[in-house]
mmCIF file of N, CA and C in Angstrom:
data_model
loop_
_atom_site.group_PDB
_atom_site.id
_atom_site.type_symbol
_atom_site.label_atom_id
_atom_site.label_comp_id
_atom_site.label_asym_id
_atom_site.label_seq_id
_atom_site.Cartn_x
_atom_site.Cartn_y
_atom_site.Cartn_z
ATOM 1 N N MET A 1 0.897 -1.266 -0.083
ATOM 2 C CA MET A 1 0.083 -0.125 -0.045
ATOM 3 C C MET A 1 0.685 1.162 -0.487
ATOM 4 N N VAL A 2 2.361 1.467 1.089
ATOM 5 C CA VAL A 2 2.940 2.307 0.989
ATOM 6 C C VAL A 2 3.317 2.497 -0.547
ATOM 7 N N GLN A 3 3.971 1.443 -1.387
ATOM 8 C CA GLN A 3 4.715 1.231 -2.488
ATOM 9 C C GLN A 3 3.591 1.837 -3.143
ATOM 10 N N CYS A 4 2.841 1.490 -3.593
ATOM 11 C CA CYS A 4 1.344 2.292 -4.819
ATOM 12 C C CYS A 4 1.112 4.072 -4.102
ATOM 13 N N SER A 5 1.045 4.356 -3.426
ATOM 14 C CA SER A 5 1.407 5.823 -2.390
ATOM 15 C C SER A 5 2.109 6.005 -2.754
ATOM 16 N N LEU A 6 2.812 5.953 -2.722
ATOM 17 C CA LEU A 6 4.464 6.672 -3.105
ATOM 18 C C LEU A 6 4.395 6.705 -4.870
ATOM 19 N N LYS A 7 4.446 5.839 -5.334
ATOM 20 C CA LYS A 7 4.660 5.966 -7.271
ATOM 21 C C LYS A 7 3.124 6.810 -7.503
ATOM 22 N N THR A 8 2.315 6.589 -7.028
ATOM 23 C CA THR A 8 1.013 7.530 -6.727
ATOM 24 C C THR A 8 1.386 9.415 -6.741
ATOM 25 N N ALA A 9 1.921 9.606 -5.887
ATOM 26 C CA ALA A 9 2.101 10.517 -5.393
ATOM 27 C C ALA A 9 3.879 11.714 -6.905
ATOM 28 N N LEU A 10 4.631 10.160 -7.227
ATOM 29 C CA LEU A 10 5.744 10.677 -8.049
ATOM 30 C C LEU A 10 5.056 10.344 -8.778
ATOM 31 N N ILE A 11 3.874 9.984 -9.286
ATOM 32 C CA ILE A 11 3.642 10.547 -10.394
ATOM 33 C C ILE A 11 2.948 11.455 -11.041
ATOM 34 N N GLU A 12 1.665 12.129 -9.481
ATOM 35 C CA GLU A 12 1.111 13.473 -9.570
ATOM 36 C C GLU A 12 2.129 14.628 -9.113
ATOM 37 N N LYS A 13 3.485 14.217 -9.078
ATOM 38 C CA LYS A 13 4.096 15.385 -8.729
ATOM 39 C C LYS A 13 5.045 15.596 -10.391
ATOM 40 N N ASP A 14 5.154 14.067 -11.376
ATOM 41 C CA ASP A 14 5.758 14.973 -12.501
ATOM 42 C C ASP A 14 7.606 14.192 -11.659
ATOM 43 N N LEU A 15 7.198 12.824 -11.332
ATOM 44 C CA LEU A 15 8.322 12.853 -11.513
ATOM 45 C C LEU A 15 8.732 11.388 -11.339
ATOM 46 N N LEU A 16 7.684 10.750 -11.914
ATOM 47 C CA LEU A 16 7.340 9.700 -12.309
ATOM 48 C C LEU A 16 6.531 9.969 -14.508
ATOM 49 N N ALA A 17 6.939 9.067 -15.493
ATOM 50 C CA ALA A 17 6.015 9.818 -16.314
ATOM 51 C C ALA A 17 5.692 8.134 -16.896
ATOM 52 N N LYS A 18 4.599 8.107 -17.944
ATOM 53 C CA LYS A 18 4.038 6.516 -18.349
ATOM 54 C C LYS A 18 4.267 6.287 -19.250
ATOM 55 N N ASP A 19 4.624 5.538 -19.528
ATOM 56 C CA ASP A 19 4.862 5.277 -21.262
ATOM 57 C C ASP A 19 4.442 4.224 -21.628
ATOM 58 N N ASP A 20 3.457 4.284 -22.889
ATOM 59 C CA ASP A 20 2.821 2.921 -22.961
ATOM 60 C C ASP A 20 2.904 1.815 -22.052
ATOM 61 N N GLY A 21 2.802 2.145 -20.898
ATOM 62 C CA GLY A 21 2.258 0.990 -19.351
ATOM 63 C C GLY A 21 3.605 1.409 -19.131
ATOM 64 N N GLN A 22 4.139 1.762 -19.672
ATOM 65 C CA GLN A 22 5.677 0.988 -18.831
ATOM 66 C C GLN A 22 5.848 2.533 -17.875
ATOM 67 N N THR A 23 6.576 2.527 -15.883
ATOM 68 C CA THR A 23 6.674 3.910 -15.539
ATOM 69 C C THR A 23 8.326 3.531 -15.578
ATOM 70 N N THR A 24 8.472 5.224 -15.912
ATOM 71 C CA THR A 24 9.903 5.030 -16.025
ATOM 72 C C THR A 24 10.334 6.620 -15.827
ATOM 73 N N THR A 25 10.875 6.737 -15.212
ATOM 74 C CA THR A 25 11.797 8.318 -13.960
ATOM 75 C C THR A 25 11.991 9.454 -15.585
ATOM 76 N N LEU A 26 11.360 10.589 -15.076
ATOM 77 C CA LEU A 26 12.349 11.698 -16.091
ATOM 78 C C LEU A 26 13.306 11.515 -16.229
ATOM 79 N N ALA A 27 14.154 11.000 -14.678
ATOM 80 C CA ALA A 27 15.866 11.583 -14.631
ATOM 81 C C ALA A 27 16.316 10.849 -15.845
ATOM 82 N N GLY A 28 15.993 9.942 -16.484
ATOM 83 C CA GLY A 28 16.049 8.888 -17.377
ATOM 84 C C GLY A 28 16.233 9.152 -18.808
ATOM 85 N N VAL A 29 14.108 9.920 -18.570
ATOM 86 C CA VAL A 29 15.047 10.452 -20.133
ATOM 87 C C VAL A 29 15.007 11.646 -20.383
ATOM 88 N N THR A 30 15.125 12.069 -19.259
ATOM 89 C CA THR A 30 15.803 13.837 -19.493
ATOM 90 C C THR A 30 17.532 13.519 -19.419
ATOM 91 N N ALA A 31 18.364 11.801 -19.242
ATOM 92 C CA ALA A 31 19.472 11.817 -19.415
ATOM 93 C C ALA A 31 19.958 11.498 -20.917
ATOM 94 N N GLU A 32 18.478 10.718 -21.787
ATOM 95 C CA GLU A 32 18.635 10.106 -22.974
ATOM 96 C C GLU A 32 18.289 11.884 -23.642
ATOM 97 N N LYS A 33 17.548 12.635 -23.554
ATOM 98 C CA LYS A 33 17.053 13.287 -24.129
ATOM 99 C C LYS A 33 18.532 14.277 -24.009
ATOM 100 N N ALA A 34 19.134 14.777 -23.085
ATOM 101 C CA ALA A 34 20.542 15.236 -22.393
ATOM 102 C C ALA A 34 21.267 14.291 -23.762
ATOM 103 N N THR A 35 21.305 13.298 -24.345
ATOM 104 C CA THR A 35 23.118 12.916 -25.090
ATOM 105 C C THR A 35 22.401 13.091 -26.013
ATOM 106 N N THR A 36 21.173 13.626 -26.554
ATOM 107 C CA THR A 36 21.425 13.193 -28.192
ATOM 108 C C THR A 36 21.155 15.033 -28.209
ATOM 109 N N MET A 37 20.146 15.747 -27.664
ATOM 110 C CA MET A 37 21.041 17.117 -27.214
ATOM 111 C C MET A 37 22.300 16.867 -27.512
ATOM 112 N N SER A 38 23.192 16.694 -27.196
ATOM 113 C CA SER A 38 25.003 16.411 -26.780
ATOM 114 C C SER A 38 25.387 16.166 -28.295
ATOM 115 N N HIS A 39 24.647 15.741 -28.604
ATOM 116 C CA HIS A 39 25.565 14.499 -30.419
ATOM 117 C C HIS A 39 25.332 16.093 -31.120
ATOM 118 N N LEU A 40 23.982 16.216 -31.269
ATOM 119 C CA LEU A 40 23.263 16.877 -32.126
ATOM 120 C C LEU A 40 24.105 18.809 -31.447
ATOM 121 N N LEU A 41 24.807 19.146 -31.116
ATOM 122 C CA LEU A 41 25.066 20.188 -29.992
ATOM 123 C C LEU A 41 26.815 20.177 -30.793
ATOM 124 N N LYS A 42 27.363 18.488 -30.714
ATOM 125 C CA LYS A 42 28.628 18.785 -31.623
ATOM 126 C C LYS A 42 28.397 18.374 -32.539
ATOM 127 N N LYS A 43 27.522 18.242 -33.479
ATOM 128 C CA LYS A 43 27.574 17.787 -34.599
ATOM 129 C C LYS A 43 27.443 19.121 -35.255
ATOM 130 N N THR A 44 26.630 20.444 -35.045
ATOM 131 C CA THR A 44 26.479 21.521 -35.566
ATOM 132 C C THR A 44 27.581 22.013 -35.051
ATOM 133 N N LEU A 45 28.393 22.466 -34.079
ATOM 134 C CA LEU A 45 29.588 23.269 -34.057
ATOM 135 C C LEU A 45 30.957 21.901 -35.128
ATOM 136 N N ASP A 46 30.465 20.902 -35.503
ATOM 137 C CA ASP A 46 31.803 20.653 -36.689
ATOM 138 C C ASP A 46 31.324 21.259 -38.000
ATOM 139 N N LEU A 47 30.129 21.601 -37.832
ATOM 140 C CA LEU A 47 29.455 21.891 -39.179
ATOM 141 C C LEU A 47 29.951 23.365 -39.354
ATOM 142 N N ALA A 48 29.668 23.598 -38.208
ATOM 143 C CA ALA A 48 30.262 25.682 -38.499
ATOM 144 C C ALA A 48 31.547 25.647 -38.431
ATOM 145 N N LYS A 49 32.960 24.740 -37.673
ATOM 146 C CA LYS A 49 33.961 24.846 -38.281
ATOM 147 C C LYS A 49 33.981 24.566 -39.356
ATOM 148 N N ASP A 50 33.801 23.840 -39.621
ATOM 149 C CA ASP A 50 34.024 22.651 -40.899
ATOM 150 C C ASP A 50 33.699 24.507 -42.372
ATOM 151 N N LYS A 51 32.474 24.997 -42.276
ATOM 152 C CA LYS A 51 32.057 25.801 -42.426
ATOM 153 C C LYS A 51 33.395 27.304 -42.228
ATOM 154 N N ALA A 52 33.518 27.798 -41.156
ATOM 155 C CA ALA A 52 34.638 28.806 -41.141
ATOM 156 C C ALA A 52 34.862 27.953 -42.035
ATOM 157 N N GLU A 53 36.712 27.117 -42.492
ATOM 158 C CA GLU A 53 37.551 26.616 -42.129
ATOM 159 C C GLU A 53 37.222 26.359 -44.043
ATOM 160 N N GLU A 54 35.877 26.189 -44.667
ATOM 161 C CA GLU A 54 35.374 26.794 -46.445
ATOM 162 C C GLU A 54 36.125 27.428 -46.619
ATOM 163 N N LEU A 55 35.201 28.862 -45.209
ATOM 164 C CA LEU A 55 34.769 30.269 -46.272
ATOM 165 C C LEU A 55 36.208 31.183 -45.876
ATOM 166 N N ASP A 56 37.660 30.186 -45.025
ATOM 167 C CA ASP A 56 38.700 30.452 -45.036
ATOM 168 C C ASP A 56 38.515 32.197 -43.760
ATOM 169 N N LEU A 57 38.146 32.017 -43.098
ATOM 170 C CA LEU A 57 37.988 33.236 -42.907
ATOM 171 C C LEU A 57 38.890 34.132 -42.018
ATOM 172 N N VAL A 58 39.885 33.409 -41.663
ATOM 173 C CA VAL A 58 40.911 33.939 -41.272
ATOM 174 C C VAL A 58 41.668 35.215 -42.147
ATOM 175 N N GLN A 59 41.169 34.747 -43.043
ATOM 176 C CA GLN A 59 41.782 35.688 -44.157
ATOM 177 C C GLN A 59 41.063 36.760 -44.585
ATOM 178 N N VAL A 60 39.550 36.137 -44.828
ATOM 179 C CA VAL A 60 39.120 37.270 -44.450
ATOM 180 C C VAL A 60 39.215 37.983 -43.497
ATOM 181 N N ALA A 61 39.492 38.407 -42.708
ATOM 182 C CA ALA A 61 39.556 38.998 -41.627
ATOM 183 C C ALA A 61 41.162 39.794 -42.349
ATOM 184 N N ILE A 62 41.764 39.296 -41.941
ATOM 185 C CA ILE A 62 43.007 40.392 -42.654
ATOM 186 C C ILE A 62 42.676 40.606 -44.367
ATOM 187 N N ASP A 63 42.241 40.449 -44.985
ATOM 188 C CA ASP A 63 41.446 41.252 -46.168
ATOM 189 C C ASP A 63 40.758 42.634 -45.744
ATOM 190 N N ILE A 64 39.730 42.001 -44.449
ATOM 191 C CA ILE A 64 39.268 43.201 -44.254
ATOM 192 C C ILE A 64 40.120 44.825 -43.601
ATOM 193 N N GLN A 65 40.362 43.675 -42.822
ATOM 194 C CA GLN A 65 41.940 45.083 -42.300
ATOM 195 C C GLN A 65 43.275 45.665 -42.638
ATOM 196 N N ASP A 66 43.564 44.745 -43.954
ATOM 197 C CA ASP A 66 44.192 45.761 -45.702
ATOM 198 C C ASP A 66 42.811 46.785 -46.174
ATOM 199 N N TRP A 67 41.745 46.376 -46.358
ATOM 200 C CA TRP A 67 41.013 47.659 -46.940
ATOM 201 C C TRP A 67 40.739 48.826 -45.944
ATOM 202 N N VAL A 68 41.170 48.422 -44.424
ATOM 203 C CA VAL A 68 40.685 49.444 -43.593
ATOM 204 C C VAL A 68 41.845 50.661 -43.590
ATOM 205 N N ASN A 69 43.189 49.613 -43.490
ATOM 206 C CA ASN A 69 43.910 50.794 -43.728
ATOM 207 C C ASN A 69 44.519 51.529 -44.746
ATOM 208 N N LEU A 70 43.810 51.151 -46.136
ATOM 209 C CA LEU A 70 43.988 51.452 -47.987
ATOM 210 C C LEU A 70 42.644 53.013 -47.147
ATOM 211 N N HIS A 71 41.528 52.932 -46.414
ATOM 212 C CA HIS A 71 40.175 53.313 -46.383
ATOM 213 C C HIS A 71 39.738 54.009 -45.725
ATOM 214 N N PRO A 72 40.502 54.892 -43.934
ATOM 215 C CA PRO A 72 40.114 55.071 -42.966
ATOM 216 C C PRO A 72 38.640 56.019 -43.305
ATOM 217 N N TRP A 73 38.826 56.870 -44.092
ATOM 218 C CA TRP A 73 37.483 57.826 -43.590
ATOM 219 C C TRP A 73 36.463 57.060 -43.946
ATOM 220 N N LYS A 74 36.363 55.973 -44.809
ATOM 221 C CA LYS A 74 35.299 55.531 -45.488
ATOM 222 C C LYS A 74 35.083 53.957 -44.510
ATOM 223 N N ALA A 75 35.969 53.920 -43.273
ATOM 224 C CA ALA A 75 35.581 52.277 -42.570
ATOM 225 C C ALA A 75 34.737 53.604 -41.446
ATOM 226 N N ALA A 76 35.521 54.696 -41.344
ATOM 227 C CA ALA A 76 35.426 55.176 -40.165
ATOM 228 C C ALA A 76 33.056 56.006 -40.579
ATOM 229 N N PHE A 77 33.174 56.178 -41.838
ATOM 230 C CA PHE A 77 31.970 56.793 -42.083
ATOM 231 C C PHE A 77 30.832 55.255 -41.678
ATOM 232 N N TYR A 78 31.551 54.778 -42.176
ATOM 233 C CA TYR A 78 30.944 52.524 -42.400
ATOM 234 C C TYR A 78 30.857 52.272 -40.764
ATOM 235 N N ALA A 79 31.900 52.770 -39.958
ATOM 236 C CA ALA A 79 31.601 52.182 -38.883
ATOM 237 C C ALA A 79 29.828 53.614 -37.789
ATOM 238 N N ALA A 80 30.419 54.263 -38.474
ATOM 239 C CA ALA A 80 29.227 55.472 -37.492
ATOM 240 C C ALA A 80 28.143 55.213 -38.342
ATOM 241 N N SER A 81 28.044 55.250 -39.614
ATOM 242 C CA SER A 81 26.591 55.096 -39.985
ATOM 243 C C SER A 81 26.001 53.688 -39.037
ATOM 244 N N ALA A 82 26.806 52.097 -39.018
ATOM 245 C CA ALA A 82 26.166 50.886 -38.556
ATOM 246 C C ALA A 82 25.544 51.942 -37.083
ATOM 247 N N ILE A 83 26.633 52.508 -36.682
ATOM 248 C CA ILE A 83 26.316 52.813 -34.801
ATOM 249 C C ILE A 83 25.149 53.390 -35.166
ATOM 250 N N GLY A 84 24.711 53.828 -35.999
ATOM 251 C CA GLY A 84 24.095 55.097 -35.831
ATOM 252 C C GLY A 84 22.602 54.668 -36.212
ATOM 253 N N LEU A 85 22.604 53.437 -36.906
ATOM 254 C CA LEU A 85 21.276 52.460 -37.230
ATOM 255 C C LEU A 85 20.702 51.954 -36.643
ATOM 256 N N PHE A 86 22.011 51.079 -35.764
ATOM 257 C CA PHE A 86 21.833 50.123 -34.763
ATOM 258 C C PHE A 86 21.459 50.744 -33.353
ATOM 259 N N ALA A 87 22.120 51.546 -32.467
ATOM 260 C CA ALA A 87 22.694 52.452 -31.415
ATOM 261 C C ALA A 87 22.199 53.723 -31.686
ATOM 262 N N PRO A 88 21.583 54.441 -31.965
ATOM 263 C CA PRO A 88 21.322 55.768 -32.364
ATOM 264 C C PRO A 88 22.258 56.776 -30.899
ATOM 265 N N GLU A 89 21.007 55.995 -30.045
ATOM 266 C CA GLU A 89 21.735 57.231 -28.458
ATOM 267 C C GLU A 89 22.909 57.429 -28.789
ATOM 268 N N ILE A 90 23.616 56.812 -29.857
ATOM 269 C CA ILE A 90 25.803 56.492 -29.231
ATOM 270 C C ILE A 90 26.042 58.168 -29.849
ATOM 271 N N LEU A 91 25.141 58.566 -30.987
ATOM 272 C CA LEU A 91 25.782 59.536 -31.596
ATOM 273 C C LEU A 91 24.802 60.908 -31.684
ATOM 274 N N SER A 92 23.442 60.813 -31.173
ATOM 275 C CA SER A 92 22.824 61.706 -30.982
ATOM 276 C C SER A 92 23.156 62.308 -29.464
ATOM 277 N N THR A 93 23.167 61.914 -28.406
ATOM 278 C CA THR A 93 23.221 62.611 -27.426
ATOM 279 C C THR A 93 24.392 63.107 -26.905
ATOM 280 N N PRO A 94 25.585 62.482 -27.617
ATOM 281 C CA PRO A 94 26.609 63.416 -27.299
ATOM 282 C C PRO A 94 26.129 64.627 -28.525
ATOM 283 N N ALA A 95 25.634 64.206 -29.941
ATOM 284 C CA ALA A 95 25.535 65.856 -30.753
ATOM 285 C C ALA A 95 24.772 66.984 -30.116
ATOM 286 N N LEU A 96 23.133 65.973 -29.475
ATOM 287 C CA LEU A 96 22.324 67.247 -28.714
ATOM 288 C C LEU A 96 23.033 67.911 -28.109
ATOM 289 N N GLU A 97 24.121 67.480 -27.685
ATOM 290 C CA GLU A 97 24.706 68.543 -25.948
ATOM 291 C C GLU A 97 25.655 69.353 -26.181
ATOM 292 N N ALA A 98 26.130 68.787 -27.606
ATOM 293 C CA ALA A 98 27.210 70.275 -27.962
ATOM 294 C C ALA A 98 26.728 70.642 -28.668
ATOM 295 N N LEU A 99 25.440 70.156 -29.304
ATOM 296 C CA LEU A 99 24.267 71.714 -29.417
ATOM 297 C C LEU A 99 23.769 72.428 -29.038
ATOM 298 N N GLY A 100 24.281 72.339 -27.453
ATOM 299 C CA GLY A 100 23.538 72.948 -26.394
ATOM 300 C C GLY A 100 22.329 72.822 -25.961
ATOM 301 N N PHE A 101 22.014 71.367 -26.394
ATOM 302 C CA PHE A 101 19.979 70.544 -25.673
ATOM 303 C C PHE A 101 20.652 69.400 -24.626
ATOM 304 N N GLY A 102 20.136 70.122 -23.192
ATOM 305 C CA GLY A 102 20.691 69.341 -22.824
ATOM 306 C C GLY A 102 19.959 68.552 -21.828
ATOM 307 N N VAL A 103 20.003 68.010 -20.551
ATOM 308 C CA VAL A 103 18.755 67.526 -20.477
ATOM 309 C C VAL A 103 17.602 68.463 -19.042
ATOM 310 N N GLU A 104 18.153 69.510 -18.980
ATOM 311 C CA GLU A 104 17.334 70.307 -18.405
ATOM 312 C C GLU A 104 16.860 70.312 -19.303
ATOM 313 N N GLY A 105 16.811 71.171 -20.677
ATOM 314 C CA GLY A 105 16.700 72.270 -21.550
ATOM 315 C C GLY A 105 18.271 72.397 -22.461
ATOM 316 N N VAL A 106 17.462 73.803 -23.303
ATOM 317 C CA VAL A 106 18.589 74.667 -24.266
ATOM 318 C C VAL A 106 19.523 75.084 -22.768
ATOM 319 N N GLN A 107 20.895 74.688 -22.729
ATOM 320 C CA GLN A 107 22.116 75.560 -22.018
ATOM 321 C C GLN A 107 22.235 77.253 -22.015
ATOM 322 N N ALA A 108 22.217 78.055 -22.048
ATOM 323 C CA ALA A 108 22.788 79.263 -21.404
ATOM 324 C C ALA A 108 23.910 80.220 -22.962
ATOM 325 N N GLY A 109 23.507 80.679 -23.844
ATOM 326 C CA GLY A 109 24.547 80.481 -24.371
ATOM 327 C C GLY A 109 25.060 79.679 -25.869
ATOM 328 N N SER A 110 24.422 78.388 -26.023
ATOM 329 C CA SER A 110 24.534 77.593 -27.240
ATOM 330 C C SER A 110 24.040 78.312 -28.112
ATOM 331 N N ILE A 111 24.713 76.449 -28.904
ATOM 332 C CA ILE A 111 24.117 77.258 -30.286
ATOM 333 C C ILE A 111 22.360 77.342 -30.619
ATOM 334 N N ALA A 112 22.137 75.783 -29.285
ATOM 335 C CA ALA A 112 20.298 75.933 -29.258
ATOM 336 C C ALA A 112 19.352 78.200 -29.070
ATOM 337 N N ALA A 113 20.183 77.995 -28.287
ATOM 338 C CA ALA A 113 19.575 79.215 -27.477
ATOM 339 C C ALA A 113 19.236 80.430 -28.302
ATOM 340 N N LYS A 114 20.319 79.957 -29.640
ATOM 341 C CA LYS A 114 20.567 80.594 -30.688
ATOM 342 C C LYS A 114 19.512 81.362 -31.001
ATOM 343 N N ILE A 115 19.569 79.633 -31.487
ATOM 344 C CA ILE A 115 18.326 79.396 -32.417
ATOM 345 C C ILE A 115 16.831 78.927 -31.779
ATOM 346 N N GLN A 116 16.950 79.495 -30.696
ATOM 347 C CA GLN A 116 15.993 79.348 -29.940
ATOM 348 C C GLN A 116 15.197 81.064 -30.034
ATOM 349 N N SER A 117 16.834 81.602 -29.780
ATOM 350 C CA SER A 117 16.334 83.212 -30.024
ATOM 351 C C SER A 117 15.604 83.630 -31.569
ATOM 352 N N VAL A 118 15.854 82.712 -32.497
ATOM 353 C CA VAL A 118 15.799 83.302 -33.505
ATOM 354 C C VAL A 118 14.027 83.034 -34.251
ATOM 355 N N ILE A 119 14.143 82.034 -33.181
ATOM 356 C CA ILE A 119 12.615 81.653 -32.914
ATOM 357 C C ILE A 119 11.460 82.277 -33.054
ATOM 358 N N GLY A 120 11.551 82.577 -31.182
ATOM 359 C CA GLY A 120 11.301 83.569 -30.346
ATOM 360 C C GLY A 120 10.575 82.315 -29.176
ATOM 361 N N PRO A 121 9.426 83.095 -29.189
ATOM 362 C CA PRO A 121 8.889 82.047 -27.549
ATOM 363 C C PRO A 121 8.450 80.514 -28.323
ATOM 364 N N VAL A 122 8.897 79.893 -27.876
ATOM 365 C CA VAL A 122 8.173 78.178 -28.160
ATOM 366 C C VAL A 122 7.565 77.113 -27.525
ATOM 367 N N ALA A 123 6.599 77.138 -28.548
ATOM 368 C CA ALA A 123 5.989 76.173 -27.425
ATOM 369 C C ALA A 123 6.032 75.575 -26.992
ATOM 370 N N ALA A 124 5.114 74.152 -26.260
ATOM 371 C CA ALA A 124 5.452 73.151 -25.419
ATOM 372 C C ALA A 124 5.359 72.151 -27.181
ATOM 373 N N ARG A 125 6.422 70.726 -26.923
ATOM 374 C CA ARG A 125 5.424 69.979 -27.721
ATOM 375 C C ARG A 125 5.635 70.633 -29.173
ATOM 376 N N CYS A 126 6.530 71.574 -29.136
ATOM 377 C CA CYS A 126 7.085 71.443 -31.210
ATOM 378 C C CYS A 126 8.126 70.482 -31.160
ATOM 379 N N VAL A 127 9.239 71.384 -32.100
ATOM 380 C CA VAL A 127 9.747 70.477 -32.511
ATOM 381 C C VAL A 127 11.393 70.714 -31.479
ATOM 382 N N LEU A 128 11.222 72.251 -31.177
ATOM 383 C CA LEU A 128 12.736 72.680 -30.480
ATOM 384 C C LEU A 128 12.964 71.598 -29.343
ATOM 385 N N THR A 129 11.596 71.921 -28.591
ATOM 386 C CA THR A 129 11.616 70.917 -26.883
ATOM 387 C C THR A 129 11.229 69.789 -26.865
ATOM 388 N N ILE A 130 11.211 69.050 -28.079
ATOM 389 C CA ILE A 130 11.348 67.302 -27.899
ATOM 390 C C ILE A 130 12.472 66.186 -28.065
#
């Protein structure tokens, strides 16, 4: 009786699973799945390594370095464009602060202050205040 109630309690707590009328422990199933996943991961890593060797990625890196050395301004432009596309705050925050747009508003004596003086009174939620 104790063995049946223990088995029932384990099944209710998902510590045992029923499979085709046989009771198997989840630990055994997990170990089997882990072995399968390990083999799949090893196979995937081997395929990635073979592809990297096929593409000769070391030579690609050397070629990129040579191109950057020959065209530093283009490389800087492309890098800044990528940063502007994927992380615009990295470029926009310093640029806006340099113009005089601060966290607490327009800084006195800045380019932003001169623009605001030309515009005149600035209404809330206009382009200059956003």
